[in-house]
Coordinates of C-alpha atoms and ligand atoms in Angstrom, one line a residue:
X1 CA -6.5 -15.7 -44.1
X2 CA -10.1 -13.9 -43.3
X3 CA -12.4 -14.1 -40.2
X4 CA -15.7 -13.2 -40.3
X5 CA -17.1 -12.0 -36.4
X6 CA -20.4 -12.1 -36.3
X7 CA -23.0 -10.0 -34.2
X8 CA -20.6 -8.6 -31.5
X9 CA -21.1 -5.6 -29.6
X10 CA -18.4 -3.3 -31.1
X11 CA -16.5 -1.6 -28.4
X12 CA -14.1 1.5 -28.7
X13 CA -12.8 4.4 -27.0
X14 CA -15.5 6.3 -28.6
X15 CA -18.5 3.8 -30.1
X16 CA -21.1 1.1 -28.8
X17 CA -23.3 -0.7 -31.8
X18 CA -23.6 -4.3 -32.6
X19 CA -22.2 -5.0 -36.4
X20 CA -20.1 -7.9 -37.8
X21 CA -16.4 -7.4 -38.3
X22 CA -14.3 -8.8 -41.9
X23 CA -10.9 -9.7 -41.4
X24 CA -8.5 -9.7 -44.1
X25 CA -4.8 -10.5 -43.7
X26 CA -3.7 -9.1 -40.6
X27 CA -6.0 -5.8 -40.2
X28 CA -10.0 -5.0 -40.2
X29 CA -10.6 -4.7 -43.4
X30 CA -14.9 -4.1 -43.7
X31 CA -17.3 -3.5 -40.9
X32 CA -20.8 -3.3 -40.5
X33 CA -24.6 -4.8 -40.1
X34 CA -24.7 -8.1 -41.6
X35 CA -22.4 -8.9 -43.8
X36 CA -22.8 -10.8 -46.9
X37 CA -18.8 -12.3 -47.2
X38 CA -17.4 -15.7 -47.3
X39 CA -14.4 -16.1 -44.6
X40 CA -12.4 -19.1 -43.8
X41 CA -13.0 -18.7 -40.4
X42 CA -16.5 -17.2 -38.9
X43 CA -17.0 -16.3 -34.9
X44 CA -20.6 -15.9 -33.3
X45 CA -20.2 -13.0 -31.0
X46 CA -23.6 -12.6 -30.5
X47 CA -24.1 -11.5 -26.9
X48 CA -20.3 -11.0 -26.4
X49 CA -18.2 -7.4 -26.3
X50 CA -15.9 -7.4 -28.9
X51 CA -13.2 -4.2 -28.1
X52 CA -9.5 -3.8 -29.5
X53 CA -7.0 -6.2 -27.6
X54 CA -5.2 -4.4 -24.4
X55 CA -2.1 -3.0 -24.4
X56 CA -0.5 -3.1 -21.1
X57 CA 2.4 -0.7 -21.9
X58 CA 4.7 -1.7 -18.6
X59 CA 5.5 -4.9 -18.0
X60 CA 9.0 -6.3 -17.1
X61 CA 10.1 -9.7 -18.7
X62 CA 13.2 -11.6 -18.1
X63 CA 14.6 -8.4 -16.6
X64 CA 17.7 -8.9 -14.0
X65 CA 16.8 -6.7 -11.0
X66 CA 18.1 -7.3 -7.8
X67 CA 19.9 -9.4 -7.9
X68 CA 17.6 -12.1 -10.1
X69 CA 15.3 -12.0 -13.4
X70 CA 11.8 -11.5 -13.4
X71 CA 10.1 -15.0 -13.8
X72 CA 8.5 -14.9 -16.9
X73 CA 9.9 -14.3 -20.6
X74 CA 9.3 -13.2 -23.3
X75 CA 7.2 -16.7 -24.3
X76 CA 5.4 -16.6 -20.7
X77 CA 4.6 -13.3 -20.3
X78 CA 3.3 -12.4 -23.5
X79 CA 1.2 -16.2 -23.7
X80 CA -0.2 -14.7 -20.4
X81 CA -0.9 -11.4 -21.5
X82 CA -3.1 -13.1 -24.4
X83 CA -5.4 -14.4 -22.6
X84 CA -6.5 -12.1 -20.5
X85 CA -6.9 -10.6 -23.4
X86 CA -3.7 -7.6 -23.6
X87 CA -2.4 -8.3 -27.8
X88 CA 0.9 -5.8 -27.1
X89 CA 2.9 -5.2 -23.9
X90 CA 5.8 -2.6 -23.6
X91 CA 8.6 -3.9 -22.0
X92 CA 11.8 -2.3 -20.7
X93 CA 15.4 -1.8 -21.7
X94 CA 17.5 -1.7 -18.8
X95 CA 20.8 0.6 -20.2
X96 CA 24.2 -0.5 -18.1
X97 CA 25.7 2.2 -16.4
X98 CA 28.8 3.1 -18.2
X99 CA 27.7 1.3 -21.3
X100 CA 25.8 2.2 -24.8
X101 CA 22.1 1.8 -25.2
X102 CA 22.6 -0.2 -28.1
X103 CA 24.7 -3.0 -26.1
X104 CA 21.4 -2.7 -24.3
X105 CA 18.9 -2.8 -27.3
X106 CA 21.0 -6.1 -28.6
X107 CA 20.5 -8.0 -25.1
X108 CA 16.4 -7.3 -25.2
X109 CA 16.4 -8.4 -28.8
X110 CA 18.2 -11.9 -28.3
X111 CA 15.8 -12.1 -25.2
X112 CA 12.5 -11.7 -27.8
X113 CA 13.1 -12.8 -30.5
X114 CA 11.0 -16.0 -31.9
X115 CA 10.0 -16.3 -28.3
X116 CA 6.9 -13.8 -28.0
X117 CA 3.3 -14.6 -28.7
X118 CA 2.2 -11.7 -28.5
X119 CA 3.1 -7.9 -30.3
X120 CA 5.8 -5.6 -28.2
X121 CA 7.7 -3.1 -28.2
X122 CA 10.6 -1.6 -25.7
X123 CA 10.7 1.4 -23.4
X124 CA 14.6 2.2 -23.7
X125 CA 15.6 3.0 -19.8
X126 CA 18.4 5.7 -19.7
X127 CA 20.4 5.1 -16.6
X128 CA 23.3 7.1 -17.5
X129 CA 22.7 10.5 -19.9
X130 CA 25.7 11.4 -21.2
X131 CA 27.6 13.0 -24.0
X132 CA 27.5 9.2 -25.5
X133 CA 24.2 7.8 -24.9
X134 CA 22.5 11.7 -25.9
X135 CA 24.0 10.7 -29.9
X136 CA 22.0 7.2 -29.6
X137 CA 18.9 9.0 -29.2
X138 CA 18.0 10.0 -32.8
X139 CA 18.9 6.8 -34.0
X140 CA 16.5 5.1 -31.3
X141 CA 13.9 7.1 -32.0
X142 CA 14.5 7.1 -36.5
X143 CA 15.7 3.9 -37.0
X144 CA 14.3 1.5 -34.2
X145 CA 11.1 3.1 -34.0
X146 CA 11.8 3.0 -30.2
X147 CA 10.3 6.7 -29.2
X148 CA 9.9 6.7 -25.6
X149 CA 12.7 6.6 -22.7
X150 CA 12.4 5.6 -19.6
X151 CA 13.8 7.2 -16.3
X152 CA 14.3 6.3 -12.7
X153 CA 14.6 9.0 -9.8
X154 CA 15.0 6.7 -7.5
X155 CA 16.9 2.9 -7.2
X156 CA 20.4 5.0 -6.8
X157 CA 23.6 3.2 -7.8
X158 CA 21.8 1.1 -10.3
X159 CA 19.1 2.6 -12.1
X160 CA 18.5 6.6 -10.9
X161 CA 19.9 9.7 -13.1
X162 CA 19.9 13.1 -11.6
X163 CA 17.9 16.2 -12.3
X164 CA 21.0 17.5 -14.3
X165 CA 20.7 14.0 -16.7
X166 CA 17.2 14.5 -16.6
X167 CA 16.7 18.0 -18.3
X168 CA 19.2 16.6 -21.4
X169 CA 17.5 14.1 -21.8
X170 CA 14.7 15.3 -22.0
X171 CA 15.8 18.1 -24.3
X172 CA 17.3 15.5 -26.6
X173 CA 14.0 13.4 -27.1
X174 CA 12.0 16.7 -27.4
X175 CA 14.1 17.4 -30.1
X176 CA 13.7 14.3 -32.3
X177 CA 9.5 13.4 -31.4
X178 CA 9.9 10.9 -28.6
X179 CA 8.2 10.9 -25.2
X180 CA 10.1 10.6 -21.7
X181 CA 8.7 8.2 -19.0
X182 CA 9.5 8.4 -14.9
X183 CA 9.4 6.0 -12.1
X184 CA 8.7 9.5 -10.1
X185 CA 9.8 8.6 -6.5
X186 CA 12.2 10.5 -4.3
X187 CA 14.9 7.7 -4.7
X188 CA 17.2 9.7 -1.9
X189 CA 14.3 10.2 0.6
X190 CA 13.3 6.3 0.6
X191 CA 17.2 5.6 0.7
X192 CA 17.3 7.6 4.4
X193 CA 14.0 5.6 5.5
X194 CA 15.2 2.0 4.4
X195 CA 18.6 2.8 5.7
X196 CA 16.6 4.0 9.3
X197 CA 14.4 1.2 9.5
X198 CA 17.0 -1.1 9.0
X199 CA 19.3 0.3 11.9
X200 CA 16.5 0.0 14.1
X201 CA 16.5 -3.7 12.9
X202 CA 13.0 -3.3 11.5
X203 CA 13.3 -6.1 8.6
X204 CA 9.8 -6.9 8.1
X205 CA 8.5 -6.3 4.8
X206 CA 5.9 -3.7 6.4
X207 CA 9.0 -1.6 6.6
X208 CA 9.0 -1.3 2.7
X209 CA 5.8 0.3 2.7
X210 CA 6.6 2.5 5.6
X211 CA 9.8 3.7 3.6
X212 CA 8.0 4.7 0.8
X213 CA 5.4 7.8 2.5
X214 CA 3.4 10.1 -0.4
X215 CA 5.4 12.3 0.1
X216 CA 8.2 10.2 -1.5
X217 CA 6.2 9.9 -4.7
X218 CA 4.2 13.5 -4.7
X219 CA 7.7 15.5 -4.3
X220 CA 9.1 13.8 -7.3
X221 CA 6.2 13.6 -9.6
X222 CA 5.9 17.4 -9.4
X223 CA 9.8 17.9 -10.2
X224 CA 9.5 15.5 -12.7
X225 CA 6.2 17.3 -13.9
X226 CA 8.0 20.9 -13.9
X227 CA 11.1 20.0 -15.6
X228 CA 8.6 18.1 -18.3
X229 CA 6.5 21.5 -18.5
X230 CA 10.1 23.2 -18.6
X231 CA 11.5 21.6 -21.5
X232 CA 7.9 20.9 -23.6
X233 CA 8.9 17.1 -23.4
X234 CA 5.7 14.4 -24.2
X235 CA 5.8 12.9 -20.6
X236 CA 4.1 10.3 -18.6
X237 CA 4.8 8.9 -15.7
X238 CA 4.3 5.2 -14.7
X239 CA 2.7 3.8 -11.9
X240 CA 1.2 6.5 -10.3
X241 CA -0.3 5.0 -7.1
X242 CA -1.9 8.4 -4.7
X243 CA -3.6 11.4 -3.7
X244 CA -0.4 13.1 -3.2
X245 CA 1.5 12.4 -6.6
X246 CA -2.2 13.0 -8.2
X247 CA -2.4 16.4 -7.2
X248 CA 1.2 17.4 -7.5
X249 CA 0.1 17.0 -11.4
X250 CA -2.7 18.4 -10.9
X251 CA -2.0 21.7 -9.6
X252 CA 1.0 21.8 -12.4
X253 CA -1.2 22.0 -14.9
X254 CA -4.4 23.4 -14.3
X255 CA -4.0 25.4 -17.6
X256 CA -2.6 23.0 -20.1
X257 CA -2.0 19.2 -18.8
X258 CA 1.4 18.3 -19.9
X259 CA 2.5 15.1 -18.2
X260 CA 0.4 11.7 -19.1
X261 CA -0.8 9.4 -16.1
X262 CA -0.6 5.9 -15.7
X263 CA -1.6 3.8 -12.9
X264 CA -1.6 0.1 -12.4
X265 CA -4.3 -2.5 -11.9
X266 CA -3.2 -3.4 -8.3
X267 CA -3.1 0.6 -7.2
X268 CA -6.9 0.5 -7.8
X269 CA -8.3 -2.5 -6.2
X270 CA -5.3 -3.5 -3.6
X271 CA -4.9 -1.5 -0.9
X272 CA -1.5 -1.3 2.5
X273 CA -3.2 -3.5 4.4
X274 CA -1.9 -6.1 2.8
X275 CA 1.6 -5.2 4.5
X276 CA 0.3 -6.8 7.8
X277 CA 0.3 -10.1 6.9
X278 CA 4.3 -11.0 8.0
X279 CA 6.1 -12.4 5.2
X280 CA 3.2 -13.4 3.1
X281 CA 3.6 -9.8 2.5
X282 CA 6.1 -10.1 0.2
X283 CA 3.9 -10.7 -2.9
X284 CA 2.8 -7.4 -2.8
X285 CA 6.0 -5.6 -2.0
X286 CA 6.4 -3.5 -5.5
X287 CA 7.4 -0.1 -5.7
X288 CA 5.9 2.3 -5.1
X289 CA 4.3 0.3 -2.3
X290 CA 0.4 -0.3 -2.3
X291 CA -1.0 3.0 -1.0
X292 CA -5.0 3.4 1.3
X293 CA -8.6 3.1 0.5
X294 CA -8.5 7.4 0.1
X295 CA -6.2 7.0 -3.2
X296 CA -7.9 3.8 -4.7
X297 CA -10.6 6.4 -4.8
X298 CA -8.6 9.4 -5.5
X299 CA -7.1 7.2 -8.8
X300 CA -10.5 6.1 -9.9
X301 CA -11.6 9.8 -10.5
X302 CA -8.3 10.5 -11.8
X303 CA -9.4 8.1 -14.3
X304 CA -12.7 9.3 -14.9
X305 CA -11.5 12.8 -14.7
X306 CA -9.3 12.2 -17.7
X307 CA -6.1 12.9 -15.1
X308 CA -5.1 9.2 -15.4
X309 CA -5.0 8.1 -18.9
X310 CA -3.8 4.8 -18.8
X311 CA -4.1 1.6 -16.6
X312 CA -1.3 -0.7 -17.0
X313 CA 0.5 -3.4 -14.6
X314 CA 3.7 -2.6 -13.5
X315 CA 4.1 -6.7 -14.5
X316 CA 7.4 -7.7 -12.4
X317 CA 6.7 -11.9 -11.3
X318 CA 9.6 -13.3 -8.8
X319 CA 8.0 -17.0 -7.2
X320 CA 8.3 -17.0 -3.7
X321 CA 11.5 -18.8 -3.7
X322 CA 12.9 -15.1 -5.8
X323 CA 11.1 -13.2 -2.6
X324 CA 12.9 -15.1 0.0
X325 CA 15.7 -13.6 -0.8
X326 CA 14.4 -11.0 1.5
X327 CA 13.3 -13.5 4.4
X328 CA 15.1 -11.8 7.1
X329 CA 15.2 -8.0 5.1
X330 CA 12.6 -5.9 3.4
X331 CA 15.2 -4.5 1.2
X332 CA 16.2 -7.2 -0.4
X333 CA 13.0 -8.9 -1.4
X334 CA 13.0 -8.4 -5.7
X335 CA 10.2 -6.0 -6.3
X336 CA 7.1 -6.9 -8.3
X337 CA 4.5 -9.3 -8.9
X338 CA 2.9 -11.2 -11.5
X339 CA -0.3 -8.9 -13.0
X340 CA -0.5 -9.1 -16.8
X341 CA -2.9 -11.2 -17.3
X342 CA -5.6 -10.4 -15.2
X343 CA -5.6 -6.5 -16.0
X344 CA -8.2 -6.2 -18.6
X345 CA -10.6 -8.9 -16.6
X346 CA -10.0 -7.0 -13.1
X347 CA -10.6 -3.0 -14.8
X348 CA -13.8 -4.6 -16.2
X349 CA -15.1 -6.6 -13.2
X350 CA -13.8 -3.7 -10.6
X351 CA -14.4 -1.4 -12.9
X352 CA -17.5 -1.6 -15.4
X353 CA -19.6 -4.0 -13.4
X354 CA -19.3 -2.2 -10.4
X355 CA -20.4 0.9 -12.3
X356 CA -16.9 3.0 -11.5
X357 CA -16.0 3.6 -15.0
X358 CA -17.7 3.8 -18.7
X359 CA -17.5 0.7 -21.4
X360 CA -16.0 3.3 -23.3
X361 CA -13.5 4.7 -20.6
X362 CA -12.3 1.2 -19.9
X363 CA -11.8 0.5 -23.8
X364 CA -9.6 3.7 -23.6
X365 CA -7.3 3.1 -20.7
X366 CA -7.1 -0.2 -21.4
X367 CA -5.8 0.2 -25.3
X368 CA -6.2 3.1 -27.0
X369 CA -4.7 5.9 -25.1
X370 CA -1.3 3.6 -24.6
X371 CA -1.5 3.2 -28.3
X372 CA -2.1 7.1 -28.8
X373 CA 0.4 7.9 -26.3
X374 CA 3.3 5.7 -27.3
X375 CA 3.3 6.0 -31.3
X376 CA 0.6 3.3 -32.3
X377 CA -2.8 4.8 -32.5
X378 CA -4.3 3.9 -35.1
X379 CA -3.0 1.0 -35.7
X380 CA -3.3 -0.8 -32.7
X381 CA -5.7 0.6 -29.6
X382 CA -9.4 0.7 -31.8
X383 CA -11.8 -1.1 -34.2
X384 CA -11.7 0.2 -37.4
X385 CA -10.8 -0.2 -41.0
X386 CA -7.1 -0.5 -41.6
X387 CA -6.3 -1.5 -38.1
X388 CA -4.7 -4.7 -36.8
X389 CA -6.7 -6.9 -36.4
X390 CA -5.7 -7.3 -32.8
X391 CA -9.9 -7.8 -31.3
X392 CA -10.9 -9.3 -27.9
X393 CA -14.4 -11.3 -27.9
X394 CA -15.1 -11.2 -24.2
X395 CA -18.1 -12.7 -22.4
X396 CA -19.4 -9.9 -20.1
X397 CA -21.2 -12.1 -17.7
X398 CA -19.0 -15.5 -17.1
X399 CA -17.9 -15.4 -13.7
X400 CA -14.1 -17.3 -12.5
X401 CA -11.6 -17.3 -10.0
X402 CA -8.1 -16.5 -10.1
X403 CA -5.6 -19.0 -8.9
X404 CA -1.8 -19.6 -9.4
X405 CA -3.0 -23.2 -10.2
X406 CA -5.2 -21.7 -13.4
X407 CA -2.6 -18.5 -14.1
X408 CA -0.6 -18.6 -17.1
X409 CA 2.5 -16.6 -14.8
X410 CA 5.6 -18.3 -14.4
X411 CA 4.8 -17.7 -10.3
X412 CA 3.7 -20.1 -7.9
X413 CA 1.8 -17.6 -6.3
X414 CA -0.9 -14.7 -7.5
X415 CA -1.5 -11.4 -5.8
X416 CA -5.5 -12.1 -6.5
X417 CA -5.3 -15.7 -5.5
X418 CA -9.2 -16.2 -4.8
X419 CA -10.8 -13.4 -6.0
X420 CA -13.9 -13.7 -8.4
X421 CA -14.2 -11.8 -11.5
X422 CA -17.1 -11.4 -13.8
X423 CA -15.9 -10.9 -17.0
X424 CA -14.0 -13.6 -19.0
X425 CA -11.3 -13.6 -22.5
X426 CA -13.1 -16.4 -24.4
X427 CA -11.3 -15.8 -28.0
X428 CA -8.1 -13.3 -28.8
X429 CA -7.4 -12.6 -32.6
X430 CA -3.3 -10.9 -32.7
X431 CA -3.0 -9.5 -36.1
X432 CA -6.1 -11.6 -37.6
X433 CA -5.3 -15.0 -36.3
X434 CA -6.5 -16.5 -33.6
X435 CA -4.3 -16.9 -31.1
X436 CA -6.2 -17.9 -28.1
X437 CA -9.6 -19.6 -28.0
X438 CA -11.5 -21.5 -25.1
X439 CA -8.1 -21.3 -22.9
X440 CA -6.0 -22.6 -25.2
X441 CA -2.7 -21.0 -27.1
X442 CA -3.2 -21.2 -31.1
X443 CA 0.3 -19.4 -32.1
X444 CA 3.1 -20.3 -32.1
X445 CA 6.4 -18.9 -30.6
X446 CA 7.5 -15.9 -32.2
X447 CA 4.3 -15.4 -34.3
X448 CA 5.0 -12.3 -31.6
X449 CA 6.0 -8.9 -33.4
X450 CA 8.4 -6.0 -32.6
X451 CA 6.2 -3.0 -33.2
X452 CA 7.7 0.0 -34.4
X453 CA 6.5 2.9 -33.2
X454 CA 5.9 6.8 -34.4
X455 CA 7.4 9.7 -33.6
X456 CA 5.0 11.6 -30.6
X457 CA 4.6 15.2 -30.2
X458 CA 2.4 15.8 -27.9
X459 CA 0.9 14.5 -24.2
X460 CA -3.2 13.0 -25.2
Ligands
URP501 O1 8.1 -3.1 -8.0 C1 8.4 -2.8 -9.1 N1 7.7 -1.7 -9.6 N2 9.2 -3.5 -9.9 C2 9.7 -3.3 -11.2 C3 10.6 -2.1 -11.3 C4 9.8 -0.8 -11.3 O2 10.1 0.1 -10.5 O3 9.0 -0.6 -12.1
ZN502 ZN1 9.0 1.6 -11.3
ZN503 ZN1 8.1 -1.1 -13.7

């Protein structure tokens, strides 16, 4: 199997030049200025970007939460991730209270495998650190290649560990080269909130936002951030959305940044007004909620600052049918929405076009810097010899319109239904085949790969 692509500007975290690309197998295996090589298959890029495929390291698929699953699996969510252009997605192991992670690690597997299209890998979700689940870490980390676990300081009863379960873990993952990642929101505050707004029999799903202030989210991303500089953990924590949470990090580590930042794609161009709309609301209820216009700006220089590192999704579809289950309560509508697909096309229309970030900064908190952070780099997140041969040809200047009818979600609705993008996926190669051209799918099921990953040592 070889591809030659032809005359595409070559995008990294780091480079901007116009050279052809040889792929051998499944990884880059020459690049340069024309390129004297037969290949099976040659691509004209000429006037295209070419940059490494996105890696959209949270996303949630076929995950019961409550009370339901996420809509898409492991075949849907990673088809759609593919063409909008994302090649890997990090998904979620949700650990029973009570019960083993590797009870948990054998669900998500039967749940993947032969079904994915594109590459993942899993987050393992500790919801219960104790004497058992602290001797399954080593083997995670050694023998899965699974180096990063996932916490929760809020979603009590279900998902949330307590300070106490925090610092072991976190000792335990320092100890064998893995990386510990927070949903950082104080899960006790917004407990008190939901429970008042629901005695004053405010239901709407306004009241979701309202029970999630900044403060919620700034309060526990600092504790999370001190007990992260306390135990010399790698750490990150997901989904940051404000101003609040942004400086909480900030002023912890003026000296030495020790905690990794992500945000999501619908922090940065969505803003709370969207709670007004009744229950159309629902598609936008996710937590933490959609925050104002003064942190969509706050997270853009985080980004540019290098404070915010990575720009994921948060991907959590339920169909409208899923968020009726909260018609007459705000706390019961599933949490999520459908997002995967349209990352890498919304950073660089919002992003790039409108001159808020770099080529280069978009190619890094797109790819690379989830790839460096999570135990991949260099394998996946750049162009360059040796990698996978995971490469988006994108056409900078073709203009469309998201629509549930055009998605590739399993959702009847979309968050961005409407909105025009410039900036289109026109050809995906995952491991040096091409595996989506002009809108359609050219792998099959399962051509999809668990990635191992590396140990990690230290926050990018
Ligand atoms: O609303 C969200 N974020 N749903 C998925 C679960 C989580 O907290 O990431
Ligand atoms: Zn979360
Ligand atoms: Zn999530």
């Amino acid at each position: 199997m070889s591809v030659l692509i032809k005359n595409g500007r070559i995008v990294t975290a780091s480079d901007d030049y116009v050279a052809d690309i040889y792929v051998e197998g499944e990884s880059i295996a020459k690049i340069g200025k024309n390129l004297k090589i037969e290949a099976e298959t040659i691509i004209d890029a000429s006037g295209k970007l070419v940059f490494p495929g996105g890696i959209d390291p949270h996303v949630h698929l076929d995950m019961p939460f409550m009370g339901t699953y996420s809509a898409d699996d492991y075949y849907t969510g990673t088809n759609a991730a593919l063409h909008g252009g994302t090649t890997m997605v990090i998904d979620f192991i949700l650990q029973t209270q009570g019960r083993p992670l590797s009870e948990a690690l054998e669900t998500w597997k039967k749940k993947s495998q032969g079904k994915a299209v594109g590459d993942y890998s899993y987050h393992m979700a500790v919801t219960d650190f104790n004497d058992d689940t602290k001797k399954e870490i080593q083997g995670l980390i050694e023998d899965e290649g699974i180096v990063s676990f996932k916490t929760f300081m809020a979603y009590k009863g279900a998902l949330m560990i307590d300070d106490r379960q925090m610092v072991g873990l976190m000792t335990e993952v320092k100890k064998h080269g893995g990386i510990v990642t927070v949903h950082a929101t104080n899960g006790d505050m917004i407990d008190h909130l939901v429970a008042k707004h629901r005695a004053e029999g405010k239901m709407d799903p306004l009241y979701h936002y309202l029970s999630q202030p900044e403060v919620t989210e700034a309060e526990a991303s600092g504790r999370f951030a001190d007990m992260a500089n306390y135990t010399g953990v790698p750490a990150y924590i997901v989904h940051l959305t404000c101003e609040g949470a942004l400086n909480a990090v900030r002023n912890r580590t003026k000296r030495n940044q020790r905690v990794n930042v992500e945000t999501c794609i619908q922090y940065l161009v969505l803003n709370a007004r969207l709670y007004e709309k009744g229950f159309e609301s629902s598609k936008w209820v996710m937590s933490p909620p959609l925050r104002e216009p003064k942190d969509q700006e706050t997270l853009w220089a985080g980004i540019n600052q290098g404070m915010v590192q990575v720009v994921a999704t948060d991907h959590c579809p339920f169909t409208m049918e899923q968020k009726a289950m909260g018609k007459d309560d705000f706390s019961k509508i599933p949490n999520g929405h459908p997002a995967v697909e349209h990352r890498v096309e919304l950073l660089f229309s919002e992003g790039v076009n409108k001159g808020r970030i770099s080529l280069n900064k978009f190619v890094e908190v797109s790819s690379t810097n989830a790839a460096k952070i999570f135990g991949m780099f260099p394998r996946k997140g750049t162009i360059g010899i040796g990698a996978d041969a995971d490469i988006v040809i994108f056409d900078p200047n073709e203009k469309h319109t998201i629509s549930a009818e055009t998605h590739h979600h399993n959702c009847d609705y979309s968050g961005y239904e409407g909105w025009e993008v410039t900036g289109k996926t026109k050809t995906v190669l995952l491991r040096g085949k091409v595996a989506v051209e002009n809108g359609e799918t050219k792998v099959e099921r399962g051509y999809g790969q668990f990635i191992k990953r590396n140990k990690v040592s230290i926050n990018i």
